[in-house]
mmCIF file of C-alpha atoms in Angstrom:
data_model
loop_
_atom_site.group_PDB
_atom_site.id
_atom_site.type_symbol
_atom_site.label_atom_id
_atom_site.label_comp_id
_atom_site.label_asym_id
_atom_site.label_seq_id
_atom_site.Cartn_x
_atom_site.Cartn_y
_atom_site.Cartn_z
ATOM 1 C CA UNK A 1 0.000 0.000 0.000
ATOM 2 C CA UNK A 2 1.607 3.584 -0.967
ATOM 3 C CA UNK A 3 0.377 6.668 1.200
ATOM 4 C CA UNK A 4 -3.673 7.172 1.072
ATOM 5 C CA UNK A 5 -3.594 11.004 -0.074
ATOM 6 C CA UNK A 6 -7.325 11.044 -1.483
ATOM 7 C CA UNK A 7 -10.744 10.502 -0.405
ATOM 8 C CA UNK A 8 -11.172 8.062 -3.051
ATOM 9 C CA UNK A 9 -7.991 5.817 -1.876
ATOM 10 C CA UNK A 10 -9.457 6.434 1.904
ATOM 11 C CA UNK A 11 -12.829 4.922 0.545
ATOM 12 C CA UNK A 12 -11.435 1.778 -1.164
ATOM 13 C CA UNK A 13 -9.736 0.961 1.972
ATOM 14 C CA UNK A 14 -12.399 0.894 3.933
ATOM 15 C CA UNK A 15 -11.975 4.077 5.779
ATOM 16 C CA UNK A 16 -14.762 6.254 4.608
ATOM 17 C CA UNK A 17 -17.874 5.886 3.302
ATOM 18 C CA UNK A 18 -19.096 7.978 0.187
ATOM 19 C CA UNK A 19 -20.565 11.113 1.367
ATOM 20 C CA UNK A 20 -20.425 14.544 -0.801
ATOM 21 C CA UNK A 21 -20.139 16.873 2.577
ATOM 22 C CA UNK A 22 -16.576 14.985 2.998
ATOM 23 C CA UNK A 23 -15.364 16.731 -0.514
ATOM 24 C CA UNK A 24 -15.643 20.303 1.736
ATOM 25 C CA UNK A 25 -13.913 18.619 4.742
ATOM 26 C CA UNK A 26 -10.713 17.231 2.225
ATOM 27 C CA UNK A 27 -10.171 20.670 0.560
ATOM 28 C CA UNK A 28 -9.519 22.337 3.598
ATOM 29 C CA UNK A 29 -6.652 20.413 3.849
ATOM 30 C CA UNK A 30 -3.862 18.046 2.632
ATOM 31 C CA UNK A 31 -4.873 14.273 3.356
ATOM 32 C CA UNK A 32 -1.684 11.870 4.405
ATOM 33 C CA UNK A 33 -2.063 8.452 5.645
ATOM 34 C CA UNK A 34 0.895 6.452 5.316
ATOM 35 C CA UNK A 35 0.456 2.155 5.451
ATOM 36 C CA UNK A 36 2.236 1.957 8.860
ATOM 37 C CA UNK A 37 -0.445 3.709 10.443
ATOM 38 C CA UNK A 38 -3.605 2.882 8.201
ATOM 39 C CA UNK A 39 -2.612 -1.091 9.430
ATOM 40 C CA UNK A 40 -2.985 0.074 13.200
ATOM 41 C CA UNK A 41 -6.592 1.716 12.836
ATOM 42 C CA UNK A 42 -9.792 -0.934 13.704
ATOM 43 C CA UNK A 43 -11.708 -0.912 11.082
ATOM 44 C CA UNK A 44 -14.786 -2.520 13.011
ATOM 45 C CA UNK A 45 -14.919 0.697 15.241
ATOM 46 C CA UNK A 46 -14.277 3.597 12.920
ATOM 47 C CA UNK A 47 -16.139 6.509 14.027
ATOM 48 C CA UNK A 48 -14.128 6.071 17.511
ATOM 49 C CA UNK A 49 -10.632 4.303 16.517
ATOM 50 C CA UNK A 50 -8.095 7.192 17.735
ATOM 51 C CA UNK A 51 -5.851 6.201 14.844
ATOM 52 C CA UNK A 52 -8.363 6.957 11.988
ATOM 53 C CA UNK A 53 -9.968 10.099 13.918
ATOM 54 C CA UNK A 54 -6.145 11.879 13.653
ATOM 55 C CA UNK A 55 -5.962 11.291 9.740
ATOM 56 C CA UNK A 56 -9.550 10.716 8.068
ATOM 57 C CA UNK A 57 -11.266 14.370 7.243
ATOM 58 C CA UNK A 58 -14.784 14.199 9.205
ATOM 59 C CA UNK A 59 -17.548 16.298 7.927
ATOM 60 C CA UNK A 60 -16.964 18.496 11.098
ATOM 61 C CA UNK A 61 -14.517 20.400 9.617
ATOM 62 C CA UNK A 62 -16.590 22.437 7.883
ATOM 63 C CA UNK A 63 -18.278 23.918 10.771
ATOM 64 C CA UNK A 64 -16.392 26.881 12.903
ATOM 65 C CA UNK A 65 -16.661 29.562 15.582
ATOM 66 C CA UNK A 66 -16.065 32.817 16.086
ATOM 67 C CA UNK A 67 -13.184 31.982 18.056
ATOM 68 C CA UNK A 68 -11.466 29.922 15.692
ATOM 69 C CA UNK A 69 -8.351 31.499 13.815
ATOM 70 C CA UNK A 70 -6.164 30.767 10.875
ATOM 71 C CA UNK A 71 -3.298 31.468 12.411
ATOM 72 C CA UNK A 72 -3.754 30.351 15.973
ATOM 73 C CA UNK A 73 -0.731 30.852 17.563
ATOM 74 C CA UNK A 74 0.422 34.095 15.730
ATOM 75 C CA UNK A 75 3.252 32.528 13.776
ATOM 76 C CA UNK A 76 3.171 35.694 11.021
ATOM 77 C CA UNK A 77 2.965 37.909 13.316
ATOM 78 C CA UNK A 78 6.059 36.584 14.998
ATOM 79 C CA UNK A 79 7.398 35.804 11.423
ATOM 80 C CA UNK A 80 10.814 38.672 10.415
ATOM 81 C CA UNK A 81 12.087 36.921 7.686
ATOM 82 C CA UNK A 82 10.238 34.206 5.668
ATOM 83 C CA UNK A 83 10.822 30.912 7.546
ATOM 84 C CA UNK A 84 11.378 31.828 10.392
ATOM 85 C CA UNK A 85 9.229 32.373 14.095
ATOM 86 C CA UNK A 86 11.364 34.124 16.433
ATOM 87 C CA UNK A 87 9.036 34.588 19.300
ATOM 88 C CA UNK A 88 11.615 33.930 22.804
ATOM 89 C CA UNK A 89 14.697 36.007 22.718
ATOM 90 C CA UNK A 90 17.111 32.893 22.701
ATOM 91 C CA UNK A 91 15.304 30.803 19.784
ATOM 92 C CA UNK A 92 13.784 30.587 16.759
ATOM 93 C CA UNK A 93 11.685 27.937 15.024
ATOM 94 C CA UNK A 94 12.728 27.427 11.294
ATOM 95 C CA UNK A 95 10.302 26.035 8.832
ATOM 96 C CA UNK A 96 12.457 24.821 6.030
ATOM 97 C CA UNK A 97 9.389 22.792 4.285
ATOM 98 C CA UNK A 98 5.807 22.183 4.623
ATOM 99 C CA UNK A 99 5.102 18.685 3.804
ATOM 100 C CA UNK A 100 4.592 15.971 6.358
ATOM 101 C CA UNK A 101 3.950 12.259 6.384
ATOM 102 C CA UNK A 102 1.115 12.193 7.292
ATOM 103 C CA UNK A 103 -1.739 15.266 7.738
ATOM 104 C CA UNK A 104 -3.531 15.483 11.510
ATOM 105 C CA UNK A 105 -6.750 16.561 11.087
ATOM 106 C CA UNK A 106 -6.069 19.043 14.008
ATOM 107 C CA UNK A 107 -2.668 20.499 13.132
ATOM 108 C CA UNK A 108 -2.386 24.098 13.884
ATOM 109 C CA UNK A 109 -0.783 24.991 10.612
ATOM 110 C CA UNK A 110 -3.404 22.776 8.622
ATOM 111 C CA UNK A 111 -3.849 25.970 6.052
ATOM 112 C CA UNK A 112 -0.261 25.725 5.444
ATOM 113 C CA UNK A 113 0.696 22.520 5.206
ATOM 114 C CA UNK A 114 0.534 19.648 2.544
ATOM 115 C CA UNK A 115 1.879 19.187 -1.574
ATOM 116 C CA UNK A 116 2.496 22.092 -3.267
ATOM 117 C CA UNK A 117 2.757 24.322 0.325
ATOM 118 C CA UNK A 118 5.117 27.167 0.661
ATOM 119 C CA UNK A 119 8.477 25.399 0.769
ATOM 120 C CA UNK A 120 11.755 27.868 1.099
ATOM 121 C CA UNK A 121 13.595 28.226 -2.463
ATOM 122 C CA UNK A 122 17.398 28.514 -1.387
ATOM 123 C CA UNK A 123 17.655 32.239 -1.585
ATOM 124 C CA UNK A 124 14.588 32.490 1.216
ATOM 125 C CA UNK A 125 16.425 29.598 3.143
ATOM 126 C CA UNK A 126 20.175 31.607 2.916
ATOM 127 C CA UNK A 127 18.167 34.295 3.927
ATOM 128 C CA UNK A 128 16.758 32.530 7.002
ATOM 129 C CA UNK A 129 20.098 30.945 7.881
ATOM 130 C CA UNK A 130 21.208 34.651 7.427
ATOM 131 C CA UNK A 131 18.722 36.022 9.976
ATOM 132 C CA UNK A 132 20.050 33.540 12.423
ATOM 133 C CA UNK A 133 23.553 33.769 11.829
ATOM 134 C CA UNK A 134 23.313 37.851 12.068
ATOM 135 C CA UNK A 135 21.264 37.025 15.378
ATOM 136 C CA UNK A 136 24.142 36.263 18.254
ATOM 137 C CA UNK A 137 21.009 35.997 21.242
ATOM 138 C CA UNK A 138 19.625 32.861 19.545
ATOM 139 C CA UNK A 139 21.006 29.829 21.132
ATOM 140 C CA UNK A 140 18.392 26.778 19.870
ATOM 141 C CA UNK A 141 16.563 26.613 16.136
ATOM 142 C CA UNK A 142 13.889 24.354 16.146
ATOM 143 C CA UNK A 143 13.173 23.560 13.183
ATOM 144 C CA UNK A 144 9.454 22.381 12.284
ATOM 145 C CA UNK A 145 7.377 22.752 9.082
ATOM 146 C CA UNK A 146 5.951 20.478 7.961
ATOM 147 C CA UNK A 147 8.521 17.916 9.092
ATOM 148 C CA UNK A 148 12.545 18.379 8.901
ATOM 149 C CA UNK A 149 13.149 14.924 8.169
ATOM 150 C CA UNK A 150 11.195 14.628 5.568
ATOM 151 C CA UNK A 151 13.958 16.386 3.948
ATOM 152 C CA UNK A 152 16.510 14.573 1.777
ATOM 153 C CA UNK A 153 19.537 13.356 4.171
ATOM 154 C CA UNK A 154 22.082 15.168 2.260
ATOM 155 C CA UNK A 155 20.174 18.444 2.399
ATOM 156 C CA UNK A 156 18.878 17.776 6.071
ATOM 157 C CA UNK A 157 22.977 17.400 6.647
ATOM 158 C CA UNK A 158 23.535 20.375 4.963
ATOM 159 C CA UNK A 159 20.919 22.403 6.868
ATOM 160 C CA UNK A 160 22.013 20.756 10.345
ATOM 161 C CA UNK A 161 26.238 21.867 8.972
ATOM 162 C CA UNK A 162 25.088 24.872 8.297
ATOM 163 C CA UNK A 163 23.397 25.717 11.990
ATOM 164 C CA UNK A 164 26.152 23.940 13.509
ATOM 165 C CA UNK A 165 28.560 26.465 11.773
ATOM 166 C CA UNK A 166 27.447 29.064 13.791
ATOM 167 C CA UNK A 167 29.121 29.322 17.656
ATOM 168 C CA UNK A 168 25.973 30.955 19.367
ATOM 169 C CA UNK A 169 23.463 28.272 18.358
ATOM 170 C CA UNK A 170 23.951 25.618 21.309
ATOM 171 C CA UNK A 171 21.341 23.562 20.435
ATOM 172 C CA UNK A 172 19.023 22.108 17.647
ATOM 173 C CA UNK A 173 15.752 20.505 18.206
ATOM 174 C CA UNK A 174 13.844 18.473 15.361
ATOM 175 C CA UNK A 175 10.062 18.422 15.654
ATOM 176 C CA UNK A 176 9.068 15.072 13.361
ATOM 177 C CA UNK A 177 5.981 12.521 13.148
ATOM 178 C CA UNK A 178 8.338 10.428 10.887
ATOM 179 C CA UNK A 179 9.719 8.105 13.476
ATOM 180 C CA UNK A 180 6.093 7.220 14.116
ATOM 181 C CA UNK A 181 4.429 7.745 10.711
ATOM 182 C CA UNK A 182 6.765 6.488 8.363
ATOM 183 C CA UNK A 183 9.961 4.755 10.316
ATOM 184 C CA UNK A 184 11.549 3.401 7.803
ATOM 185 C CA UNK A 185 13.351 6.698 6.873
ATOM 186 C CA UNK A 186 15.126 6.363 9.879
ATOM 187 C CA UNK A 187 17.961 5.742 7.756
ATOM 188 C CA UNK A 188 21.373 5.298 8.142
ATOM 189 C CA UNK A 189 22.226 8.041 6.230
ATOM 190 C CA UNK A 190 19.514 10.267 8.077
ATOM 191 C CA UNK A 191 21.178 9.533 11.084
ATOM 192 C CA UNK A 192 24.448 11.079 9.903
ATOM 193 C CA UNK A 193 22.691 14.122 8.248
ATOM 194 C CA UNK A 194 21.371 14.846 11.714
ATOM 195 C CA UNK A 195 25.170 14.558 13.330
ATOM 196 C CA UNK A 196 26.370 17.745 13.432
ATOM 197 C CA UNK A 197 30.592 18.425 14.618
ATOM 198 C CA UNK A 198 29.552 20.424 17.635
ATOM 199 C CA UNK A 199 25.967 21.597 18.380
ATOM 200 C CA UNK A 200 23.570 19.894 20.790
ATOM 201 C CA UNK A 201 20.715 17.739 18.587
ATOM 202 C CA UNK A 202 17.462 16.682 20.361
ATOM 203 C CA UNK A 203 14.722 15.013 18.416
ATOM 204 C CA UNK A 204 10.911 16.042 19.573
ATOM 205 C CA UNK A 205 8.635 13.231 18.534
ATOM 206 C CA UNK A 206 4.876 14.183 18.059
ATOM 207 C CA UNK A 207 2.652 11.194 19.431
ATOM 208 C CA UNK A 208 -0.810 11.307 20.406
ATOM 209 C CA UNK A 209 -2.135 7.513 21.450
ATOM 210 C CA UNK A 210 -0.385 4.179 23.044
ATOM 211 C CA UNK A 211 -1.157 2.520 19.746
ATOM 212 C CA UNK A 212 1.118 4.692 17.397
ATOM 213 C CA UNK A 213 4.335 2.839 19.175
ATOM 214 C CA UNK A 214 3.618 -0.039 17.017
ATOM 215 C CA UNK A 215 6.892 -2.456 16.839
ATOM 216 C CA UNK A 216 8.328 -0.604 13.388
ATOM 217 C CA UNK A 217 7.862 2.863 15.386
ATOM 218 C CA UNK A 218 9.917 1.625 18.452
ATOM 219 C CA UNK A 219 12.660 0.535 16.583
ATOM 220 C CA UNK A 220 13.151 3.734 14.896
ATOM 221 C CA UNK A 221 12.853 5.195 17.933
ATOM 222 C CA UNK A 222 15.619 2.617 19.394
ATOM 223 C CA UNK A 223 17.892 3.790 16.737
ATOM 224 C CA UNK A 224 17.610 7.519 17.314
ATOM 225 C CA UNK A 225 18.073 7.073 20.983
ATOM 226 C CA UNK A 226 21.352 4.550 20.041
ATOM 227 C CA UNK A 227 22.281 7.111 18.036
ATOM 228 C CA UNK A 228 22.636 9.486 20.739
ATOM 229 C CA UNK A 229 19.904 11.642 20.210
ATOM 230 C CA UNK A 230 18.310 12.799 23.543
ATOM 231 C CA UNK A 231 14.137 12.278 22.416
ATOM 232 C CA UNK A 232 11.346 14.299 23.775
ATOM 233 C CA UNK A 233 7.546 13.443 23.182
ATOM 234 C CA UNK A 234 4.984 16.139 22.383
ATOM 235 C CA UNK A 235 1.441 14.954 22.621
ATOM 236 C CA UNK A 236 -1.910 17.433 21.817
ATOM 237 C CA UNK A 237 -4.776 16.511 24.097
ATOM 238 C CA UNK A 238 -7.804 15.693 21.927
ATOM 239 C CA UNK A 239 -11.346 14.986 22.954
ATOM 240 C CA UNK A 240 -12.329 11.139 21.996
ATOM 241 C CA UNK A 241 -8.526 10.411 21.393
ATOM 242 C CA UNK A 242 -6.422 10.255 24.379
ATOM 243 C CA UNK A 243 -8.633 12.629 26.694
ATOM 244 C CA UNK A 244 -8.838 9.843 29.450
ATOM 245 C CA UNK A 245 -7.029 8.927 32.360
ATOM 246 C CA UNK A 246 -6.186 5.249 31.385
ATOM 247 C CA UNK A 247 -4.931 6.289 27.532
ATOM 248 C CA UNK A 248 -2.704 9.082 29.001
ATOM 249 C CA UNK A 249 -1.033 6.657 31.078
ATOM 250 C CA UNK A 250 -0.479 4.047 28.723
ATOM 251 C CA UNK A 251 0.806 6.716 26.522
ATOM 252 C CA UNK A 252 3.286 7.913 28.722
ATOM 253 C CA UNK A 253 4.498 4.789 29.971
ATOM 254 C CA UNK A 254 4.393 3.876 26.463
ATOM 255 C CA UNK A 255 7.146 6.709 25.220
ATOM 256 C CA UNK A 256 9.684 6.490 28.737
ATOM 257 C CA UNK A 257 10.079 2.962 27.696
ATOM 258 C CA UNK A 258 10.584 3.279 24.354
ATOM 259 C CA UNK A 259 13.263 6.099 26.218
ATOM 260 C CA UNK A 260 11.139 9.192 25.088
ATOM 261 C CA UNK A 261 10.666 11.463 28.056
ATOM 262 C CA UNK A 262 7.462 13.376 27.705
ATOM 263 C CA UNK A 263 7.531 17.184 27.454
ATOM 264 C CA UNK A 264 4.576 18.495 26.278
ATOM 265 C CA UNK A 265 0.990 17.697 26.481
ATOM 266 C CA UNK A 266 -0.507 20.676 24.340
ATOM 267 C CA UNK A 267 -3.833 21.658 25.348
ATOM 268 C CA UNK A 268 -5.869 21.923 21.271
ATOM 269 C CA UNK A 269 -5.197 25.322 19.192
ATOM 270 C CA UNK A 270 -7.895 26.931 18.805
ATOM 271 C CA UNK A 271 -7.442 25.543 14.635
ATOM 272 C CA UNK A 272 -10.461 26.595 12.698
ATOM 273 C CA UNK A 273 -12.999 23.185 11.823
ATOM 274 C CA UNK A 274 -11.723 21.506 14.874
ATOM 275 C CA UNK A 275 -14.015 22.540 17.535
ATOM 276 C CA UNK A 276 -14.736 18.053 17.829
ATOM 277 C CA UNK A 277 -11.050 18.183 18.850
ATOM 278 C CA UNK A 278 -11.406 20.164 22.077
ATOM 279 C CA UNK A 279 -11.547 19.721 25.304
ATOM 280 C CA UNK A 280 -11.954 22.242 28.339
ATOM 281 C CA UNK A 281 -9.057 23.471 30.272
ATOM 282 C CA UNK A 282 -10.659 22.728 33.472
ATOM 283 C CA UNK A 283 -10.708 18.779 32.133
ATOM 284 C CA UNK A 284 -7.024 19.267 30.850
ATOM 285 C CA UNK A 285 -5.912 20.056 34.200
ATOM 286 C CA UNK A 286 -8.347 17.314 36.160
ATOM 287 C CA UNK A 287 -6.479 14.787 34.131
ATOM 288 C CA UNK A 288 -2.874 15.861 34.975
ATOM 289 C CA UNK A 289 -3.859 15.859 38.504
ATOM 290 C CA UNK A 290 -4.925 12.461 38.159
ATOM 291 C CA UNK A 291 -1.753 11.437 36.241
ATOM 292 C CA UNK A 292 0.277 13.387 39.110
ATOM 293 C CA UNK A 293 -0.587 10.700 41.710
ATOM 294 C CA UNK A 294 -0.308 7.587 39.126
ATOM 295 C CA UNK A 295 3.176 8.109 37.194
ATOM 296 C CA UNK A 296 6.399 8.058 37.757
ATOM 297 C CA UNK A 297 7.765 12.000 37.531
ATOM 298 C CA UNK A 298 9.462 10.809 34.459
ATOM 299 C CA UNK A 299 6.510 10.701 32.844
ATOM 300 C CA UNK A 300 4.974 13.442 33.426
ATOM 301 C CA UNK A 301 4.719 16.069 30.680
ATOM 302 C CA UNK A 302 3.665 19.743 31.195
ATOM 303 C CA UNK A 303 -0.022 20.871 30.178
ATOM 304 C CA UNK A 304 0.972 23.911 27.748
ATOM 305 C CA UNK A 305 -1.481 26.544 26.397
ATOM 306 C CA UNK A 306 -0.131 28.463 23.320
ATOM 307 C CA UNK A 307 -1.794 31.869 24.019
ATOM 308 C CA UNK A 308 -3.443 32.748 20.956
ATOM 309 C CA UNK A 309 -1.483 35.625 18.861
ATOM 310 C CA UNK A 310 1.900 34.542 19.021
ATOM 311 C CA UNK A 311 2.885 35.404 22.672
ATOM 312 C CA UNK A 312 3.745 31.866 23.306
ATOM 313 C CA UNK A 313 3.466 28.938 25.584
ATOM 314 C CA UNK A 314 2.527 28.800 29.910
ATOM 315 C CA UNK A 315 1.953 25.836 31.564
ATOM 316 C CA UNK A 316 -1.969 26.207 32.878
ATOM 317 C CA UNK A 317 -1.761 25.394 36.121
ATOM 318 C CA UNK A 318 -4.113 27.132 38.580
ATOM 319 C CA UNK A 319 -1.441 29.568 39.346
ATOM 320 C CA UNK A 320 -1.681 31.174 35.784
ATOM 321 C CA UNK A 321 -5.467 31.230 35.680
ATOM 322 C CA UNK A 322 -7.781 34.035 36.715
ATOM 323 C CA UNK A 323 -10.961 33.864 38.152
ATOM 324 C CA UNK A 324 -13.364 35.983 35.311
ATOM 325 C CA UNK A 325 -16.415 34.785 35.593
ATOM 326 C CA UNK A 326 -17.064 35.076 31.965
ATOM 327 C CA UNK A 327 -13.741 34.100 30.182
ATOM 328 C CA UNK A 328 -10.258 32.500 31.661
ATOM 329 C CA UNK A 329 -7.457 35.527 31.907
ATOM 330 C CA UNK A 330 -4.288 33.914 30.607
ATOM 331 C CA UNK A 331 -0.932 35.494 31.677
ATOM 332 C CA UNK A 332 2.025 34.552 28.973
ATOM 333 C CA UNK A 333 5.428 33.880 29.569
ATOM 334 C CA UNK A 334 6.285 37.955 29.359
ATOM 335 C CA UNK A 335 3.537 38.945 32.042
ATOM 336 C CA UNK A 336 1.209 40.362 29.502
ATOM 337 C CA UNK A 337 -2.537 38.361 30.254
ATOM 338 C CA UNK A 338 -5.228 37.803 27.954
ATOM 339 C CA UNK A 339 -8.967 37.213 27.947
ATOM 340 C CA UNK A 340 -9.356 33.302 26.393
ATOM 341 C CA UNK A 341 -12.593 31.200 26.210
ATOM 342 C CA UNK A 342 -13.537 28.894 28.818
#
């Protein structure tokens, strides 16, 4: 099976039935479902298999709120130079690319992403790289997308030479789904392009449900870690997914031993079309205190807003919450505080 990138190749695998509203829900964005992760959804159970809700457009998508933005977490406004977010003093993201392996139904850049998406030509990425290199406060690039490693190795290598080049950037992180979504890329050869002579590389793998660490995802997981590279999970918090006690732990548990230490459990964007995707913050927070008293502290990740607008990420504890009867006050990581939906 080759990667299911159409509602018709979804239908003659089973995984939708023929319905004219879905033709509104698959133009509003890029469809990706590679065979590693089609094999892992139930077909018998559909409508709630956690795999298949991630990946298959649902007719919800075409319905949105007021609330809902196209850029949710203010990337252009946070956006110098083309490519790159520079919204904390010491680092930048850098999007070289925005294709991915597969397409979440609930990704934040979902307008953005997919074939034929903005990709940087090499002038816009020297330009980028020239941005950083002229910027001596930035000590990590992140780079994102899309996914990094879907790049080519030798121009992944090239990109990681040319950060690694520069003595004020410490550190590079790698945001992918490709250990999980497509794990045979995890190459050799990849795994030299990511090598760099001197900077710090950490690889952040995106993972939303126990059943993603299928036996091919482990081992590509197992090879990045034997590689040396220190692995972080990032997991979004969807309603109907992973929004319960028992699947968080599993999860967890799951990615510490397969030597991923959570980091992030990312309360939902508020993405336009993905209001089925939500939960509250109030049951965000009743679930980490439940996971609190039932896993090991190396499992615990931090329960992250990204305050809408670009002014970044705050853990929501109870501390950063105020008590508006009406909306949730919000205060960011630079003490400014904004008004956000309950």
């Amino acid at each position: 099976m080759q990667t299911l990138r159409t509602l018709e190749a979804l239908e003659n695998e089973g995984l939708v039935e023929a319905d004219p509203r879905l033709a509104d829900a698959a133009r509003s964005m890029a469809i990706a479902l590679t065979p590693e992760l089609a094999a892992l959804i139930d077909r018998t159970h559909l409508a709630r298999d956690p795999i298949a809700r991630q990946f298959v457009p649902d007719i919800r998508e075409t319905e949105t709120t007021p609330e809902e933005l196209a850029d949710p977490i203010g990337d252009e406004a946070r956006s110098p130079v083309k490519g790159i977010v520079h919204r904390y003093p010491d680092r930048v993201l850098l999007k070289p690319l925005h294709v991915c392996p597969v397409y979440c139904r609930f990704c934040f850049r979902r307008e953005k992403v997919g074939p034929g998406g903005e990709a940087l030509s090499a002038a816009e990425l020297a330009a980028a790289l020239a941005y950083i290199r002229g910027h001596k406060e930035i000590w990590e690039v992140i780079l994102t997308g899309g996914d990094p490693l879907m790049l080519a190795p030798r121009r992944l290598g090239e990109l990681v030479g040319a950060l690694d080049a520069m003595p004020h950037v410490a550190v590079i992180r790698v945001h992918s789904r490709v250990p999980i979504a497509d794990p045979g890329r995890i190459t050799d050869e990849l795994l030299a392009a990511l090598k760099p002579q001197r900077a710090g590389v950490w690889i952040g793998i995106h993972c939303n449900h126990p059943r993603e660490l299928a036996p091919p995802a482990r081992a590509a997981l197992a090879r990045l870690a034997d590689a040396g590279f220190p692995l972080v999970g990032q997991t979004v918090l969807l309603a109907g997914i992973n929004d319960d006690v028992e699947t968080l732990c599993a999860l967890m548990r799951a990615l510490v031993s397969a030597r991923v230490k959570p980091y992030y459990l990312h309360h939902p964007d508020l993405v336009r079309g993905t209001g089925h995707f939500r939960v509250s913050i109030a049951r965000g927070q009743a679930l980490m205190k439940s996971l609190r008293g039932r896993l090991s502290g190396l499992a615990q990740p931090v329960y992250v807003l990204d305050v809408p607008g670009g002014h970044g990420k705050v853990p929501i504890g109870p501390a950063y919450l105020g008590d508006d009867p009406d909306a949730l006050t919000v205060e960011d990581a630079f003490g400014g505080r904004h008004r956000y939906p309950a």
